Amino acid sequence: MERHEWMRRQCRKLFARERDRGAVPTQSSEDSHIPPLKLKAKRTISVGHWPHQEEYRDVAQSYKGNIIHTTKYSLLTFIPMNLFQQFHRAANLYFLFLILLNWVPVVEAFQKEITMIPLLVVLTVIAVKDALEDYRRYLSDKKINNRIVQVYCGKQNAYIGKRWKDVQVGDFIRLSCNDVIPADILLLYSSDPHGICYIETANLDGETNLKQRQMVSGLPLQGVEFNPASFYIRIECENPNNDLGTFRGFIEHYSGARAGLDNKNLLLRSCTIRKTETVVGIVVYAGTKYALLLCDLGHETKAMMNNSGPRYKCSHLEKDLNNEILWCVLLLVMMCLITAIGHGFWLKQFKHAVFLVDEDMPPALAGFYVFWTMIIVLQVMIPISLYVSIEIVKLGQIYFIQNDLDLYNEHADCRIQCRALNITENLGQIRYLFSDKTGTLTENNMVFRRCSIYGIEYPHVENGCRLEMYEAKENEAAGCSVTVKSACRDKSLSCRSLSCNRSSLSLHTLAAESEEDGQLSNDFLPLTSAFCSRMAKEVIPDPDLVNKLSRLCAPMLLSGDVTFETTSSLELNYITDFFLALAICNTVMVSSPMQPQHLAQPQTLSKSLDGIKLIFQRFSLPLFSALSAHSPTRSRGSHGKTDDIFHSRNSYSNGPSDNEEDMRIEGGAENDTDNELMYEAVSPDEAALVHAAKAYRCTLRGRSADSVLVDLPGIGAMIVRLLHILPFDSNRKRMSVVVRHPLTGQVVVLTKGADSAIMNLLETPKGGEQAQETDSHIREQTQKHVDNYAREGLRTLCIARKVLEQEEYEVWLKGQLLAESNIDNREELLNVSAEKLETNLTLLGTTGILDRLQEDVPETIESLQRAGIKVWVLTGDKQETAVNIAYACKLIHPSDQILTVNCQSKDDCAALLEDLKLEVQCSEERISQKKTAEDHGGLSSGRKVSFILVIDGRTLNWTLEDASNCFLELSHSCKAVICCRSTPLQKSQVVRLIRDQLKVMTLAVGDGANDVSMIQVADVGIGIYGQEGMQAVMSSDFAISRFKHLCRLLLVHGHWCFSRLANMMLYFIYKNVMYVNLLFWYQFFCGFSGSVMTNSWVLILFNLFFTSVPPLIYGILDKDIPAEQLMRVSELYQAVHASEAPPPFVFWFTVLDAFYQSLVCFFVPYFAYVGSDIGELAFGSPINASALLIILLHQVIESHTLTWIHVFVLVVSAGSYFVFVLLFSVCCLTCSPHSNPVGVEMLQMSQPLFYIVCALTTVTAVMPRLLFRALHNTMHLSALMQTALREVE
Amino acid sequence: MVKEENESPNRPDNTAFTQQRLPAWQPMLSAGIVIPGFVLIGLAFIGIGVALLITSRNIQVLELDYTGTEQNSPCFQCSDPDQQDCVCTLQFSINSLFEGPVFFYYGLSNYFQNYRRYGVSRDDGQLYGDLSYFKEPYDQCEPYRFDRNKRPIVPCGSVANCIAVYTFRLFQIVNGQQKEVPLDGKGIAWWTDYNIKFRNPTVTPLRNAFNSTAKPLFWPRPAYELDPSDPANNGFINQDFLVWMRRAALPDFRKLYRRITEGDYANGLPAGNYSLEIAYNYPVLSFSGRKMVVFSNVSWMGGKNEFLGIAYLVIGTLCVVMSVVMLIVYAKFKFPEED
């Protein structure tokens, strides 16, 4: 914020000065196509000789340099700043309060130094941790700052190496392929002939697909070898802000030319240049435009990804803990009150007692003072150190979760990532699991399965067989696919660099790491990248379709064939456009080893012209012929090569039976580079479709900003000009490209999208009756196929097109250009413009894409359901697809009853829900009746019928608005709920509804950006490393690579973490109550005066050192039930918590036990020493020693596992106590004024009575708990445990 | 193997520790472990209990209350707070040999030496012989820090101020004659107190160190004249002073006064009549306390205490009983299952 303010001030100053001199360079009004900038705050950069250049330069120099500091502290400021931050914690304030209290002379309980120890220890521990983190940041900053980059130096007229931190705003920077961008620079020159530069933003958002950036257009500098010396420009742009998505400004050339700038021209810091030889740019924002953001990134990556702001996820256990601590506070106050009142009365009974120090003090006042003294004395009652301990324990738990081999995906080389550090125990209490479907339950590894064009279905039987075989083979190969391996390999680099926990990471470490990995990743970048596994993607074409396509290229002599006649030219037309759409209606990047010259040479066009002519003849449609006249340029040069056509003729003359083989041979012979083509797609569907198109030899060969190069069957490579791309949008649910059709030359809109989106946009049939009939026939058939596909579990996409008349196009173009050039609400206008275009479409066909289930999904779901977790599937897919997948993953059993809620209106919806509720209730009653009847008859009941609720997005919306209670009740009695066609917002609403209304722990798991909101809302959000970028992972609390890992994560780690933490917290409270009570009982024998029978050092250190480590180990390592058992008997997940008494009871039981133990621990020594000459400290010595033993033994009893680590820690703890007190009793001469321990322990421990007392005390105190445990374990071993144990036997 | 690791740098280590497979003793506290344990502990405790009880029974204790609140008490007159330098004599007899070495304690009840403000009212610096603390005593010593003339009090503080300066003389009445029993006042304080914790200033003569200081208000004599009979037993290392300064843990306490280890009484006090001459000088009525003298001999477990022995026996028996109960429970719950 500061920085922004500063910038703003600087700019204001600058402009004020300019205005004073009246020298604001006014722009000529001719440049009217660039609307005036409405930038609130601007920054100006100029190069070359402009008026007032000196001032500009000064200002530019005063802009923030490129040096970055992500460190929070410097050497000098560390102590004050760190202290300041630490005192934001309530716990530390409590300690501080105690210290201050101890400074008041009348209530002083201990020496002043001693009360400071707890605070000092806590502060030091945290400070050391912070310092280490900060130091790591400092080192990485240093590394980043000292990287070398080529910066243009005006004096030498050459690029010289400069360190990153010396780069300034206005510097020209030259970067080569694979360089990391050192600052936010404006792309002025790219070696690419089209002025394109590719960047990879993995360091910024984790996405590994390449993105295009365009050099500034509209300036007279294209094509010329760039020379900064002769380059005079002035750039005006917005001030730094933290919006990654937008950038606005304009550039003005000396010649007066002016061009608008947008995000497409900006290369962001820490991205990597790819596939472009040389790039030159000018630094507009040094440091970074997103300086604030960078700082945040280290701690709150989520904040970057989501402006909505993540909810702070609080652990439920900690809420319970807060309650318990409140009770502790109450207990403390009560104890202090008792003491205070007791002291008052005690004082009252004496008159002139010789031992009273100041008799004049009124008893009430003395009692008041004693109250505060007791607060200090009994301070450990409030387990403040518990908060620190919990943090440490959770770190330990996370360490073990991350190191679990079973949660490691070997093929992707990916571990589980724990991104949230404070909610491990939530994993153990999950009641509802909300799962995305695509990519979560399924691989999200799309393969083209079948398609329907012109209302005719092409089943691709062989393709299906191949896929099944592939799957089978894969299953043999231990489950995991090669696909995933190769796909994730590239990704794992970024996974790893992001996998550190939030607190210790900054973007710079990311950048640093990726640099190291840079070499590595480059090595296999051309070989492997997302979605390119050959085996999975290769599609075996359907013979029928191949046949039909071959008509397109077959020479006339085959025209007599029967099949040809059945294939109308309109259908052929549909088929070609269909595949053309598959090939080009996407944003797929093509890479091949031939890069960067991936665009074909111009002569290929002329080569294909011959073919075009032939095709035109074949189509012989009046429309086409008319239009072909329109484009004379295309048909003119028709003297190209005929080899190509000849070749295809040969290959297809053999008849349909051999077609497939032929095609393969041909594919190999025709084009070697075919196999080298790599497709990088943002979404796997796109890649699948491009691959499918390729199988039909409609191959996407290359892409530039305004054109694509495609092979067309029988024609060969040709350039298709991309007039516009209307990118995919989750609201529109479709994307379109506007192209000039390569064959007809018409302007054609090709749209691809969800059937629901497309079907509504189809043009109302017009024209002749026959045409109408075919049209509606096609539509009906296609709809039928779409439904069939969905039922089969395939993902469907509809392909449509629209032929634009030239005038129509021009009208639209105007609007579009206006929208594009608009700076202020460009996005909005573009959307409107897109919607305007995508109307009256003609349906071409539909595709069915197969997305296979991940391995072990059915088993995982079944296991989770047995664990009492309700699994809901929230998906954006079609209902049929969703239900089908649900069957496939055993979420629905064939015997289950499906309740479908699809309503047309709000009222219907409420009514339907009520009906269903009644129905469910009735059938439940029936079942229960039957059950009782069966019980009477002694028959075992059969499989219970369960209900599955299926609800669609629209209905869900109404439900959430009005009938949420009804919905909740209904869903409660259902085994599972499937929400289909749901939007990201709905997903999060559903999760929130369950979380807030039912007050249960929810878990959301997903892999894509559409799951982010749901992941954030749920108590536990889990991201899956998928094929759709890193957003889900970035916003998640835990990131896993396979769905099946959930099972172990919840059932084993969740259970462990929960029980470990719950037990540790109880133990901690027990420990404190037990120890503090010893001091309390003593008050009854010292006139309630706040005396202690212990040396105050020992008193403070007892909790801080001697008994602090064992509970930590207990919290990290304890295993109440072995992992195998938890996995096998998943009922344990729920049963263990259910069978145990409710938390308040357990808490009071523990407190009572602590009271009993402290009573024993105090009164056994009391009766052993009463009436003797025992000294105060000598009396405390056996009490302390036995308290220590009791506390440690109590833990041994409560632990479920004892490893050598436990034993070691216990022994060391006990040993350290005895060593400390012995040393202390020898060495401490004046270190502890009123309770000088010299000689006490030595003498005590040399007497047998000490051991006799300790033994009696310890055994008596521990016995009941031991007895209870033993009896409990023998008698009340729950039925589940017994079955589990029996299974083990 | 190495190659494999290189291939998957993210692979977690497969060690017993990281995979949480460390060999563990699972203390499933089942009957199998607990019953034998309880039996063993029970038996051991019963054994110890018996030994303690026997030892305790063998210890002789003689307690004589001389508060003098009762009319018939020989010290009745002296209990009047206004009486100065009152001496009373207590007669008692011993029926059998009181085995030596006999420890002679004085006892006080309802005296709160552990009262916090009393307890902190002392200056360890002074008592360590540090002269700088003589001039400026520790502020917690208030109101026994300076006397009325603003002279620092040495030793300052309430603990020292309230010292009970007793003088007891014990006589055995042999044939009507009083035969004084020699009382050994050496080594009654802790070795560490005498040698380490308390020290006189290294000034000779000792009284010079106390120049321009005042004696505690209640004290009849300054610290350097505590024991006129033995010049070495003065100042802060006076044995009686040391014993008093080690504050008692509980309000009813006794403190060692002397040991009877010498002459004819080295083996103990023979049967017979004794008279105890008491310089009665410490009023306890204000806090309704009691005063007494205690003769006792000690064993390896300290003074007489029946509680420990009985407690050991009870707990030991309980353990055994519990193990039997558990055996029954165990049999009931474990074996039907296997049938």
mmCIF file with all atom_site columns, N, CA, C and O in Angstrom, chain B residues 286-301:
data_model
loop_
_atom_site.group_PDB
_atom_site.id
_atom_site.type_symbol
_atom_site.label_atom_id
_atom_site.label_alt_id
_atom_site.label_comp_id
_atom_site.label_asym_id
_atom_site.label_entity_id
_atom_site.label_seq_id
_atom_site.pdbx_PDB_ins_code
_atom_site.Cartn_x
_atom_site.Cartn_y
_atom_site.Cartn_z
_atom_site.occupancy
_atom_site.B_iso_or_equiv
_atom_site.pdbx_formal_charge
_atom_site.auth_seq_id
_atom_site.auth_comp_id
_atom_site.auth_asym_id
_atom_site.auth_atom_id
_atom_site.pdbx_PDB_model_num
ATOM 1  N N  . SER B 1 286 ? -1.161 -15.791 71.846 1.00 0.00 ? 286 SER B N  1
ATOM 2  C CA . SER B 1 286 ? -1.739 -14.884 70.843 1.00 0.00 ? 286 SER B CA 1
ATOM 3  C C  . SER B 1 286 ? -2.188 -15.618 69.595 1.00 0.00 ? 286 SER B C  1
ATOM 4  O O  . SER B 1 286 ? -3.095 -15.191 68.906 1.00 0.00 ? 286 SER B O  1
ATOM 5  N N  . PHE B 1 287 ? -1.562 -16.706 69.292 1.00 0.00 ? 287 PHE B N  1
ATOM 6  C CA . PHE B 1 287 ? -2.011 -17.475 68.117 1.00 0.00 ? 287 PHE B CA 1
ATOM 7  C C  . PHE B 1 287 ? -2.496 -18.856 68.539 1.00 0.00 ? 287 PHE B C  1
ATOM 8  O O  . PHE B 1 287 ? -2.478 -19.798 67.754 1.00 0.00 ? 287 PHE B O  1
ATOM 9  N N  . SER B 1 288 ? -2.900 -18.960 69.781 1.00 0.00 ? 288 SER B N  1
ATOM 10 C CA . SER B 1 288 ? -3.398 -20.200 70.374 1.00 0.00 ? 288 SER B CA 1
ATOM 11 C C  . SER B 1 288 ? -2.528 -21.396 70.004 1.00 0.00 ? 288 SER B C  1
ATOM 12 O O  . SER B 1 288 ? -3.015 -22.427 69.559 1.00 0.00 ? 288 SER B O  1
ATOM 13 N N  . GLY B 1 289 ? -1.235 -21.191 70.125 1.00 0.00 ? 289 GLY B N  1
ATOM 14 C CA . GLY B 1 289 ? -0.323 -22.274 69.847 1.00 0.00 ? 289 GLY B CA 1
ATOM 15 C C  . GLY B 1 289 ? -0.052 -23.091 71.095 1.00 0.00 ? 289 GLY B C  1
ATOM 16 O O  . GLY B 1 289 ? -0.521 -22.782 72.184 1.00 0.00 ? 289 GLY B O  1
ATOM 17 N N  . ARG B 1 290 ? 0.687  -24.192 70.909 1.00 0.00 ? 290 ARG B N  1
ATOM 18 C CA . ARG B 1 290 ? 1.093  -25.020 72.031 1.00 0.00 ? 290 ARG B CA 1
ATOM 19 C C  . ARG B 1 290 ? 2.600  -25.151 71.972 1.00 0.00 ? 290 ARG B C  1
ATOM 20 O O  . ARG B 1 290 ? 3.209  -25.089 70.906 1.00 0.00 ? 290 ARG B O  1
ATOM 21 N N  . LYS B 1 291 ? 3.169  -25.362 73.136 1.00 0.00 ? 291 LYS B N  1
ATOM 22 C CA . LYS B 1 291 ? 4.609  -25.561 73.191 1.00 0.00 ? 291 LYS B CA 1
ATOM 23 C C  . LYS B 1 291 ? 4.896  -26.908 73.816 1.00 0.00 ? 291 LYS B C  1
ATOM 24 O O  . LYS B 1 291 ? 4.205  -27.347 74.730 1.00 0.00 ? 291 LYS B O  1
ATOM 25 N N  . MET B 1 292 ? 5.899  -27.554 73.320 1.00 0.00 ? 292 MET B N  1
ATOM 26 C CA . MET B 1 292 ? 6.206  -28.866 73.886 1.00 0.00 ? 292 MET B CA 1
ATOM 27 C C  . MET B 1 292 ? 7.663  -29.200 73.668 1.00 0.00 ? 292 MET B C  1
ATOM 28 O O  . MET B 1 292 ? 8.357  -28.552 72.871 1.00 0.00 ? 292 MET B O  1
ATOM 29 N N  . VAL B 1 293 ? 8.086  -30.174 74.424 1.00 0.00 ? 293 VAL B N  1
ATOM 30 C CA . VAL B 1 293 ? 9.387  -30.752 74.133 1.00 0.00 ? 293 VAL B CA 1
ATOM 31 C C  . VAL B 1 293 ? 9.155  -32.205 73.760 1.00 0.00 ? 293 VAL B C  1
ATOM 32 O O  . VAL B 1 293 ? 8.205  -32.835 74.218 1.00 0.00 ? 293 VAL B O  1
ATOM 33 N N  . VAL B 1 294 ? 10.031 -32.700 72.905 1.00 0.00 ? 294 VAL B N  1
ATOM 34 C CA . VAL B 1 294 ? 9.869  -34.061 72.416 1.00 0.00 ? 294 VAL B CA 1
ATOM 35 C C  . VAL B 1 294 ? 11.205 -34.765 72.519 1.00 0.00 ? 294 VAL B C  1
ATOM 36 O O  . VAL B 1 294 ? 12.239 -34.219 72.131 1.00 0.00 ? 294 VAL B O  1
ATOM 37 N N  . PHE B 1 295 ? 11.177 -35.948 73.138 1.00 0.00 ? 295 PHE B N  1
ATOM 38 C CA . PHE B 1 295 ? 12.355 -36.806 73.105 1.00 0.00 ? 295 PHE B CA 1
ATOM 39 C C  . PHE B 1 295 ? 12.035 -37.950 72.176 1.00 0.00 ? 295 PHE B C  1
ATOM 40 O O  . PHE B 1 295 ? 10.958 -38.533 72.237 1.00 0.00 ? 295 PHE B O  1
ATOM 41 N N  . SER B 1 296 ? 12.955 -38.221 71.328 1.00 0.00 ? 296 SER B N  1
ATOM 42 C CA . SER B 1 296 ? 12.684 -39.307 70.375 1.00 0.00 ? 296 SER B CA 1
ATOM 43 C C  . SER B 1 296 ? 14.003 -39.890 69.921 1.00 0.00 ? 296 SER B C  1
ATOM 44 O O  . SER B 1 296 ? 15.041 -39.226 69.939 1.00 0.00 ? 296 SER B O  1
ATOM 45 N N  . ASN B 1 297 ? 13.944 -41.180 69.609 1.00 0.00 ? 297 ASN B N  1
ATOM 46 C CA . ASN B 1 297 ? 15.095 -41.714 68.883 1.00 0.00 ? 297 ASN B CA 1
ATOM 47 C C  . ASN B 1 297 ? 14.682 -41.951 67.445 1.00 0.00 ? 297 ASN B C  1
ATOM 48 O O  . ASN B 1 297 ? 13.495 -41.950 67.114 1.00 0.00 ? 297 ASN B O  1
ATOM 49 N N  . VAL B 1 298 ? 15.639 -42.096 66.572 1.00 0.00 ? 298 VAL B N  1
ATOM 50 C CA . VAL B 1 298 ? 15.319 -42.188 65.145 1.00 0.00 ? 298 VAL B CA 1
ATOM 51 C C  . VAL B 1 298 ? 15.807 -43.501 64.574 1.00 0.00 ? 298 VAL B C  1
ATOM 52 O O  . VAL B 1 298 ? 16.691 -44.153 65.141 1.00 0.00 ? 298 VAL B O  1
ATOM 53 N N  . SER B 1 299 ? 15.207 -43.846 63.468 1.00 0.00 ? 299 SER B N  1
ATOM 54 C CA . SER B 1 299 ? 15.629 -45.069 62.792 1.00 0.00 ? 299 SER B CA 1
ATOM 55 C C  . SER B 1 299 ? 16.016 -44.692 61.364 1.00 0.00 ? 299 SER B C  1
ATOM 56 O O  . SER B 1 299 ? 16.080 -43.512 61.011 1.00 0.00 ? 299 SER B O  1
ATOM 57 N N  . TRP B 1 300 ? 16.188 -45.705 60.504 1.00 0.00 ? 300 TRP B N  1
ATOM 58 C CA . TRP B 1 300 ? 16.551 -45.437 59.105 1.00 0.00 ? 300 TRP B CA 1
ATOM 59 C C  . TRP B 1 300 ? 15.433 -44.695 58.385 1.00 0.00 ? 300 TRP B C  1
ATOM 60 O O  . TRP B 1 300 ? 15.645 -44.035 57.388 1.00 0.00 ? 300 TRP B O  1
ATOM 61 N N  . MET B 1 301 ? 14.207 -44.833 58.899 1.00 0.00 ? 301 MET B N  1
ATOM 62 C CA . MET B 1 301 ? 13.114 -44.157 58.209 1.00 0.00 ? 301 MET B CA 1
ATOM 63 C C  . MET B 1 301 ? 12.747 -42.852 58.894 1.00 0.00 ? 301 MET B C  1
ATOM 64 O O  . MET B 1 301 ? 11.679 -42.285 58.633 1.00 0.00 ? 301 MET B O  1
#
